[in-house]
mmCIF file of C-alpha atoms in Angstrom:
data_model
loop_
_atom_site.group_PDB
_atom_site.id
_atom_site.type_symbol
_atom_site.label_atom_id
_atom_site.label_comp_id
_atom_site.label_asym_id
_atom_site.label_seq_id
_atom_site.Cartn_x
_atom_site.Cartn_y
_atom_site.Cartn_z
ATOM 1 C CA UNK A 19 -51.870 11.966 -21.743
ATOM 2 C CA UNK A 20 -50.025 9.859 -18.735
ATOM 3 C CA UNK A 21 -51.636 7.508 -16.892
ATOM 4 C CA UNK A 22 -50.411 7.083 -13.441
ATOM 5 C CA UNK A 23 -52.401 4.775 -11.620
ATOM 6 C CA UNK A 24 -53.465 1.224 -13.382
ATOM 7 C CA UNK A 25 -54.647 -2.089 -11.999
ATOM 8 C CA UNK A 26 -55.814 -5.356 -14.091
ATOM 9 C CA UNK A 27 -57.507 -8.144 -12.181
ATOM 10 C CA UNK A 28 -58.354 -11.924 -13.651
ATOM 11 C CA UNK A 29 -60.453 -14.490 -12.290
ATOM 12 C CA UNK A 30 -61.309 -17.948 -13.931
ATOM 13 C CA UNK A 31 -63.085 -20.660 -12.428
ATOM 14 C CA UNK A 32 -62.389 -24.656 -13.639
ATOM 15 C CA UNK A 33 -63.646 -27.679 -12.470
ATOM 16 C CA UNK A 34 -61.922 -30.858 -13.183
ATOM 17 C CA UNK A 35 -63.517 -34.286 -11.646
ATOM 18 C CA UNK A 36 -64.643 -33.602 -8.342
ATOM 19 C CA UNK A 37 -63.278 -30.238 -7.686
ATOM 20 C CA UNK A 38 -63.946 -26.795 -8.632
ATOM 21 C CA UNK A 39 -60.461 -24.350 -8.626
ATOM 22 C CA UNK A 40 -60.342 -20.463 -8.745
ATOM 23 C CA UNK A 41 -57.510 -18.540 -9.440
ATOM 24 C CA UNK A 42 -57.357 -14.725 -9.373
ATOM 25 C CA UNK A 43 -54.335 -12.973 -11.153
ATOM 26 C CA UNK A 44 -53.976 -9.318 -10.233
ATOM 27 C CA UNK A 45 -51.160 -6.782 -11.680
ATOM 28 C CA UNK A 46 -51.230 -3.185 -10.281
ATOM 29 C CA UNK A 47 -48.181 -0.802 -10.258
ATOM 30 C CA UNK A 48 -47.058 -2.410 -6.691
ATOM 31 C CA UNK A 49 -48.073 -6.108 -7.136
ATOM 32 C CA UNK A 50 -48.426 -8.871 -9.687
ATOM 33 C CA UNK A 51 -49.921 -11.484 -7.754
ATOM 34 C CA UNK A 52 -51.908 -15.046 -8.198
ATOM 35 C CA UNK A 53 -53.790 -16.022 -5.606
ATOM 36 C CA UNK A 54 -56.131 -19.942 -5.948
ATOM 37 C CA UNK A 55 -58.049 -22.057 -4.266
ATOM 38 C CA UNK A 56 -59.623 -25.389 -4.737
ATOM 39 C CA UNK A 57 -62.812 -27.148 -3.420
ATOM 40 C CA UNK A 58 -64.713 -29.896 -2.935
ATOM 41 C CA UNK A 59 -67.657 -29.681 -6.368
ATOM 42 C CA UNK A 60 -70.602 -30.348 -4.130
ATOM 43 C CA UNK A 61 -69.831 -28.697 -0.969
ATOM 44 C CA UNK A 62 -67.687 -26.044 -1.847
ATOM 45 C CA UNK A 63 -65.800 -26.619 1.427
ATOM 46 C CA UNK A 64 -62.193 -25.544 0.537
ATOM 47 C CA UNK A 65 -59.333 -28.235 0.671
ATOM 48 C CA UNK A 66 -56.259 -25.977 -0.376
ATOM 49 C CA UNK A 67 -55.269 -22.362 -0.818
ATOM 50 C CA UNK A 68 -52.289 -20.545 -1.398
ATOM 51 C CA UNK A 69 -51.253 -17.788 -3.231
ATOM 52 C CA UNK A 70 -47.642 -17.005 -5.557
ATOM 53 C CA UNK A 71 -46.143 -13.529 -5.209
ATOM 54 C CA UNK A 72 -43.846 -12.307 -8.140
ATOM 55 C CA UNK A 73 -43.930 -8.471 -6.888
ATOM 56 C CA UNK A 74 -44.926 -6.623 -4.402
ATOM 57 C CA UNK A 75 -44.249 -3.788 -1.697
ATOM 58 C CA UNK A 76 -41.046 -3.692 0.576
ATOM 59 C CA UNK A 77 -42.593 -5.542 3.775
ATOM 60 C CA UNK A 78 -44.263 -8.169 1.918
ATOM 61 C CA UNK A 79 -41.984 -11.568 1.038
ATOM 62 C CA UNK A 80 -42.216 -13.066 -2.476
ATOM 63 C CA UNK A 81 -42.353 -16.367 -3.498
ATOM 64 C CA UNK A 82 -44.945 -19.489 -3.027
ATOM 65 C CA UNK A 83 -47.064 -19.715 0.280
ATOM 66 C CA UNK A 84 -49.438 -22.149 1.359
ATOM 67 C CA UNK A 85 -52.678 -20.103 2.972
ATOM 68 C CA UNK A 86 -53.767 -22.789 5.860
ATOM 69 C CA UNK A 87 -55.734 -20.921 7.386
ATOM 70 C CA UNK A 88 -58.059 -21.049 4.566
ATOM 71 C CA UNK A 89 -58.642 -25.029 4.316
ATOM 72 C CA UNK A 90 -61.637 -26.497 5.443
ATOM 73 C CA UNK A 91 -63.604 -22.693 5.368
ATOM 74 C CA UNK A 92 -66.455 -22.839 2.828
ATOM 75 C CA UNK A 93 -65.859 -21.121 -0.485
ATOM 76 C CA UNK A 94 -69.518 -19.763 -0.765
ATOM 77 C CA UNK A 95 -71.141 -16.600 0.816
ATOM 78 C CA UNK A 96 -70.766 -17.596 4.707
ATOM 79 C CA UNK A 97 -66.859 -18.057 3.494
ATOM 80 C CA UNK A 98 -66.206 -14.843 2.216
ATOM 81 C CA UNK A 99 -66.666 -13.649 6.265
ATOM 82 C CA UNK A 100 -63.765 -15.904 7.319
ATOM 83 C CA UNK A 101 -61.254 -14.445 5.120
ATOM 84 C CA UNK A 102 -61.166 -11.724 7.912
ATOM 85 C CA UNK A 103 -58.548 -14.383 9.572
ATOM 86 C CA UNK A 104 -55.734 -13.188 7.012
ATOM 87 C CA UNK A 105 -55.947 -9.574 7.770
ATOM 88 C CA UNK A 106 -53.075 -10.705 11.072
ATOM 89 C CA UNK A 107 -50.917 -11.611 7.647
ATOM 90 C CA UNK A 108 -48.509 -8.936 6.389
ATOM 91 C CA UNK A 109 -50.081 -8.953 3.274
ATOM 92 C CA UNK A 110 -53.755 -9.795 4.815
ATOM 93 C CA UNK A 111 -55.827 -6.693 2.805
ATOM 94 C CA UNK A 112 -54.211 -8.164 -0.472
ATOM 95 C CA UNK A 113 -54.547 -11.848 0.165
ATOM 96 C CA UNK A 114 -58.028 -11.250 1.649
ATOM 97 C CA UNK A 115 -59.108 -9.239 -1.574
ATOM 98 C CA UNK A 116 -57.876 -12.020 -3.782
ATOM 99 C CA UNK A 117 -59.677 -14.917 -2.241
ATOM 100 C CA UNK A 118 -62.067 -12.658 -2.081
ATOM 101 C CA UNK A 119 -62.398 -12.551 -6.176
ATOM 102 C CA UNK A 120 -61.790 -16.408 -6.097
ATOM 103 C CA UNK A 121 -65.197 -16.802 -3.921
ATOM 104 C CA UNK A 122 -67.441 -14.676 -6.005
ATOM 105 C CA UNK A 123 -66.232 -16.573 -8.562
ATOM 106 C CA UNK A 124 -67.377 -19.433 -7.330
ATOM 107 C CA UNK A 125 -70.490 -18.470 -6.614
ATOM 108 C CA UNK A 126 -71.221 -17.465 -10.178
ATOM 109 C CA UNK A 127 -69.928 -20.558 -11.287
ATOM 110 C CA UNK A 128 -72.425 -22.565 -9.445
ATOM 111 C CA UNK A 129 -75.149 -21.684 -12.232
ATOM 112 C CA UNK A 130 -73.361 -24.272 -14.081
ATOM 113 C CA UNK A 131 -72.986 -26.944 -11.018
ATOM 114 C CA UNK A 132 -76.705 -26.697 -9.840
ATOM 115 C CA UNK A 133 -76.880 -30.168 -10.452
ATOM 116 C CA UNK A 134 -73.822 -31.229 -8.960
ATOM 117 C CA UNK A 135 -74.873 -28.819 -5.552
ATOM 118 C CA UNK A 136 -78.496 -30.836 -5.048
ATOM 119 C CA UNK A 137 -80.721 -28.709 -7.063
ATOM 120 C CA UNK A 138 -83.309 -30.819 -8.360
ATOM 121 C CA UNK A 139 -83.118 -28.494 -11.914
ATOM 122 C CA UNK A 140 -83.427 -24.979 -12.893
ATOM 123 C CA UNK A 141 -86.233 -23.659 -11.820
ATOM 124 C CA UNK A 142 -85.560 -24.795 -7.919
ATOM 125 C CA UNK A 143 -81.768 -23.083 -8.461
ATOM 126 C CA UNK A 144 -83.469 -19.545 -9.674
ATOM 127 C CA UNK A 145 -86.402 -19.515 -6.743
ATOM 128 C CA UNK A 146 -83.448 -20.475 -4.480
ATOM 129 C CA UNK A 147 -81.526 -17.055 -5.715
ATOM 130 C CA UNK A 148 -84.865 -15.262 -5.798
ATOM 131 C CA UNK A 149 -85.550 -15.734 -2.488
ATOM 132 C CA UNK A 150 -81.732 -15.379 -0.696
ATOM 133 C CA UNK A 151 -81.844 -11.974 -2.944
ATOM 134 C CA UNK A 152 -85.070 -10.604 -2.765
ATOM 135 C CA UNK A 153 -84.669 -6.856 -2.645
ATOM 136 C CA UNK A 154 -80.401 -7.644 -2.446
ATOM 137 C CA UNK A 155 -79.808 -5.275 -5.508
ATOM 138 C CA UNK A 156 -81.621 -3.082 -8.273
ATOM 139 C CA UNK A 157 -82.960 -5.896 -10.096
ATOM 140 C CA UNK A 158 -84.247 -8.096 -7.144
ATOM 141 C CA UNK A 159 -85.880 -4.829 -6.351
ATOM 142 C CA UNK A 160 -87.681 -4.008 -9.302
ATOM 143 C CA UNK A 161 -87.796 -6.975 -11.517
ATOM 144 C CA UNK A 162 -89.583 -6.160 -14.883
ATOM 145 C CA UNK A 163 -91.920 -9.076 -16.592
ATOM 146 C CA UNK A 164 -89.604 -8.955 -19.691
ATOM 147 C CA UNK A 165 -86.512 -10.144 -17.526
ATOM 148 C CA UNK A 166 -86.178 -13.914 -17.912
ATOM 149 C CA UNK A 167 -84.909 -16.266 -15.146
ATOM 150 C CA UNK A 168 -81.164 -16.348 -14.011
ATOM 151 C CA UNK A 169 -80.487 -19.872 -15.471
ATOM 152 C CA UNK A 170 -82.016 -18.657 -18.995
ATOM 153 C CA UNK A 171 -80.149 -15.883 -18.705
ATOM 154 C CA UNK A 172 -76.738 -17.906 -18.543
ATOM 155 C CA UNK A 173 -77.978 -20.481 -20.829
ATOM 156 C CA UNK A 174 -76.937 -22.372 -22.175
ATOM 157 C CA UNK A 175 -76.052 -24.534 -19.235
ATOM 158 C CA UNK A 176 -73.520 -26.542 -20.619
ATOM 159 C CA UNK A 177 -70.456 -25.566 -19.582
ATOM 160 C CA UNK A 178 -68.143 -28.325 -18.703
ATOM 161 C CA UNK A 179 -64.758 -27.029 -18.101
ATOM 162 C CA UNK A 180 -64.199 -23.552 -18.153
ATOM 163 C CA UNK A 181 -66.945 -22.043 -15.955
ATOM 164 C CA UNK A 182 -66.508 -18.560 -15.261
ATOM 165 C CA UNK A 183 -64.186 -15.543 -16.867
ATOM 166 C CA UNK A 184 -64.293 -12.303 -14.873
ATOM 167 C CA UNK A 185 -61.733 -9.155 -16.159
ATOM 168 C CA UNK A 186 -61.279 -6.278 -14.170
ATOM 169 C CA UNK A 187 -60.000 -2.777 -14.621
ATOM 170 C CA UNK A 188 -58.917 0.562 -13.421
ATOM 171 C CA UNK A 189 -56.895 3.391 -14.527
ATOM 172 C CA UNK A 190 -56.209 6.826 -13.684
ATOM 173 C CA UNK A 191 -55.128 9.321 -16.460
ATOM 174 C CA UNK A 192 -53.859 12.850 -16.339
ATOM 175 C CA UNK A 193 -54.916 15.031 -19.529
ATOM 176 C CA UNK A 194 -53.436 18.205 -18.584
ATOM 177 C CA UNK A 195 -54.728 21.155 -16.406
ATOM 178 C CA UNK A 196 -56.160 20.523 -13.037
ATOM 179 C CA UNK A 197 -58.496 17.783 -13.761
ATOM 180 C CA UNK A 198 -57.975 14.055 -13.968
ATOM 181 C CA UNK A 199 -59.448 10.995 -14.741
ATOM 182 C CA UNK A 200 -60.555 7.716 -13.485
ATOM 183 C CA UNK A 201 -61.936 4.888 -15.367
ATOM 184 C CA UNK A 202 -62.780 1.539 -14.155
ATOM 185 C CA UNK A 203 -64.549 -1.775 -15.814
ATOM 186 C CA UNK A 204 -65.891 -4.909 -15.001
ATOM 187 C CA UNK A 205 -66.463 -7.690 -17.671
ATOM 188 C CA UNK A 206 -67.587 -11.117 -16.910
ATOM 189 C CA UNK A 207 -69.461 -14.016 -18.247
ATOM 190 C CA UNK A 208 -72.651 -12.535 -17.393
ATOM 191 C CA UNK A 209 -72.118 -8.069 -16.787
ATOM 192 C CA UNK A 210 -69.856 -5.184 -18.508
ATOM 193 C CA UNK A 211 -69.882 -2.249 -16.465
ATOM 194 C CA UNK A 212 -68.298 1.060 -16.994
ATOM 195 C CA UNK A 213 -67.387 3.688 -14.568
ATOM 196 C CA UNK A 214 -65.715 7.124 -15.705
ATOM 197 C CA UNK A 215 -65.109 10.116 -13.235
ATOM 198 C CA UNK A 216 -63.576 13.234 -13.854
ATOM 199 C CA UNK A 217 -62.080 14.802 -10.659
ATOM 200 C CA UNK A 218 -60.112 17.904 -9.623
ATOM 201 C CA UNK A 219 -56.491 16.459 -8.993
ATOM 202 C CA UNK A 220 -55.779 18.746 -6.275
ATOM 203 C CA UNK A 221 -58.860 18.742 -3.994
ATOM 204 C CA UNK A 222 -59.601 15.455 -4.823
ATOM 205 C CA UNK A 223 -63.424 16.886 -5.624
ATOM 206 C CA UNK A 224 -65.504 14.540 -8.024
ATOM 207 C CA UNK A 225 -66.939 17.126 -10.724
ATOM 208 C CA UNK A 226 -68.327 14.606 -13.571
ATOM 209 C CA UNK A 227 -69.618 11.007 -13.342
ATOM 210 C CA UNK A 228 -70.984 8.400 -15.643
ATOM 211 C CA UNK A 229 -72.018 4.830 -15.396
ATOM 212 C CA UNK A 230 -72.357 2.551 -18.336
ATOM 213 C CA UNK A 231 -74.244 -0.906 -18.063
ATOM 214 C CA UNK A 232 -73.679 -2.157 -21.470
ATOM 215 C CA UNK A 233 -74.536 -6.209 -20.344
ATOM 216 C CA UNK A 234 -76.841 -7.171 -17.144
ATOM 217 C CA UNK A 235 -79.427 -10.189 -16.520
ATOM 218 C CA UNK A 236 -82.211 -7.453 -15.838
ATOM 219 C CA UNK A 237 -84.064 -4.549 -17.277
ATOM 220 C CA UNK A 238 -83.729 -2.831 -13.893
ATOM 221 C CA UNK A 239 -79.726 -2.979 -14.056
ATOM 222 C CA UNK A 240 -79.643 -0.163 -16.759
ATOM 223 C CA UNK A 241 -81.054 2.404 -15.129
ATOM 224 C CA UNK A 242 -78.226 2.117 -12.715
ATOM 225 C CA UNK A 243 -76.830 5.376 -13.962
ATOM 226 C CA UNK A 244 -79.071 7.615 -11.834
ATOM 227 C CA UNK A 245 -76.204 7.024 -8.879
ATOM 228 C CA UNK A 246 -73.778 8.652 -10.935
ATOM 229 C CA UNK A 247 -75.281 12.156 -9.085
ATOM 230 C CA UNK A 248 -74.643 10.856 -5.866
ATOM 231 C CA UNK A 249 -70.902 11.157 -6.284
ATOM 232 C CA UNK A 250 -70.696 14.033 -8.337
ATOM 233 C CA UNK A 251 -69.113 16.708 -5.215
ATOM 234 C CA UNK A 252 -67.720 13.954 -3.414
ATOM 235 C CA UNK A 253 -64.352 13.789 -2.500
ATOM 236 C CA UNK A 254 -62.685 11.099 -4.568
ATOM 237 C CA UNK A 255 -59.750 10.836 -1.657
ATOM 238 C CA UNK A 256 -62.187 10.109 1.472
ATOM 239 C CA UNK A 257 -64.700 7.721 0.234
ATOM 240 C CA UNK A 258 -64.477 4.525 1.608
ATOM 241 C CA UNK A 259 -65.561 1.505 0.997
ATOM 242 C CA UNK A 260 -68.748 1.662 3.428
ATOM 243 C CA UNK A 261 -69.053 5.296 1.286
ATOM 244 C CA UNK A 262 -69.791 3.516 -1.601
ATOM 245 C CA UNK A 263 -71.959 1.100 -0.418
ATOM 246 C CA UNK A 264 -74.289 3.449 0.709
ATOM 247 C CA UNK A 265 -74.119 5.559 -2.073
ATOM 248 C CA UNK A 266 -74.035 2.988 -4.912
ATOM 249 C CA UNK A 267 -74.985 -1.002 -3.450
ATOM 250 C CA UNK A 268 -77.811 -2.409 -1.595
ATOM 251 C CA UNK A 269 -81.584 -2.436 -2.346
ATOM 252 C CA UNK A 270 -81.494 -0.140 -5.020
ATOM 253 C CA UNK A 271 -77.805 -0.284 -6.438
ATOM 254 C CA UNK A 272 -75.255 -3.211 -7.522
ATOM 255 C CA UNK A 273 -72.882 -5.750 -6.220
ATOM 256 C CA UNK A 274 -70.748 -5.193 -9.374
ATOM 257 C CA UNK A 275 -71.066 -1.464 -9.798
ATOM 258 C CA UNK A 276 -70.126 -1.024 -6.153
ATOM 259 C CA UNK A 277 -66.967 -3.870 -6.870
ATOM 260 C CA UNK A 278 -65.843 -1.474 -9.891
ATOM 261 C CA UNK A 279 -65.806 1.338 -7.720
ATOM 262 C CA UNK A 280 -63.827 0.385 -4.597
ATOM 263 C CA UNK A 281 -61.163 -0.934 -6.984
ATOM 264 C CA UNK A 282 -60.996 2.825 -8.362
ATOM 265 C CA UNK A 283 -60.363 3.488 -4.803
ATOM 266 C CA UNK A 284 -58.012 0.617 -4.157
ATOM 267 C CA UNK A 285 -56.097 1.871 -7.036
ATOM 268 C CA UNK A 286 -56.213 5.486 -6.181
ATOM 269 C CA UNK A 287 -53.932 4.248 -3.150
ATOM 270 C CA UNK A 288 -51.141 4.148 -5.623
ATOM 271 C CA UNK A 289 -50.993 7.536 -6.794
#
């Protein structure tokens, strides 16, 4: 067995007074990386970013580096559209993709800042969600009457410090023959997901697929599996990231299962 190809990604959220940080820690086999920001508790509006480089290709300069174009941008949804800014940097995809991790973060942290964000208590923070992500994903889509509300799901909502652990992973391994292997995971506060693919190493043609919800806020989420036939013949090479999108996100798919699977792609890169 050899694996070839392997990328671990970290994200923590803390708050601390008034302000809420995010950090994102990423080691591949080209980079090891940290990349934080740091923002205002009730607005979110970002007051400093910057990002530490330790290793990392040829072109791209190591050491500390204050990201200014980044202050002042909001670190919630509409933010995650400005990071576009960075991809005039050298090392704009990576930077981009680990603010990126630092701003979903924060938004799953805010389940345990409702208060602090004007929320008037739980139940106006879920029908806010319910409504911005009605139909959004698999669950919105087809809630079941035995999923409870997001902020019971989270509960309890009491977090003070630490307020959101997300670990990411994926590997490629080579068994022998012509076939290989490509596994990829995403555990969090709130989700595990598994991903394993078996493809042929030399087309690049996907010939076995499953997908493994083993933790998810609804019943729906589960049954998130029945994509794993839509990449089955696909070639693992040419998907892209709008690919998988299609194939695995949107009304009736997953934020999370389509994040696992683009970094199996931003890892195959490597190989």
């Amino acid at each position: 067995m050899d694996v070839i190809g392997q990328s671990n990604v970290c994200c923590t959220v803390k708050a601390e007074g008034k302000t809420v940080y995010a950090q994102c820690v990423l080691m591949d086999n080209q980079w090891e990386a940290e990349a934080r920001l740091s923002a205002d508790i009730e607005t979110f509006i970002i007051d400093e970013a910057d990002w530490e480089v330790h290793k990392a290709p040829s072109n791209i300069p190591l050491g500390c580096y204050s990201i200014e174009e980044m202050r002042g941008k909001s670190g919630y949804i509409e933010g995650k559209k400005e990071l576009n800014i960075l991809l005039n940097r050298k090392e704009g995809e990576m930077l981009k993709y680990m603010l990126n991790q630092c701003i979903n973060g924060l938004i799953q942290a805010e389940t345990y800042l409702y208060k602090q964000r004007g929320f008037a208590d739980e139940e106006e923070y879920d029908a806010y969600w319910d409504k911005i992500e009605k139909n959004g994903c698999r669950m919105y889509t087809h809630k079941s009457t035995e999923d409870v509300e997001w902020s019971q799901y989270a509960a309890p909502l009491t977090r003070c410090h630490n307020l959101f652990n997300r670990f990411k992973s994926s590997k490629f391994i080579y068994y022998g023959g012509k076939y290989m292997f490509a596994y990829g995971n995403l555990t969090d506060s709130f989700h595990r997901i598994d991903i394993s693919i078996e493809f042929n190493g030399a087309t690049g043609i996907i010939t076995d697929c499953e997908i493994e919800f083993s933790r998810a806020p609804g019943q729906a989420c589960f049954s998130n599996n029945l994509h794993r036939k839509k990449l089955i013949g696909r070639n693992l090479k040419e998907l892209t990231k709008e690919d998988v999108i299609r194939l695995l996100g949107k009304s009736e798919g997953c934020y999370h299962l389509v994040e696992v699977m683009t970094d199996i792609l931003r890892t195959a890169k490597y190989i």
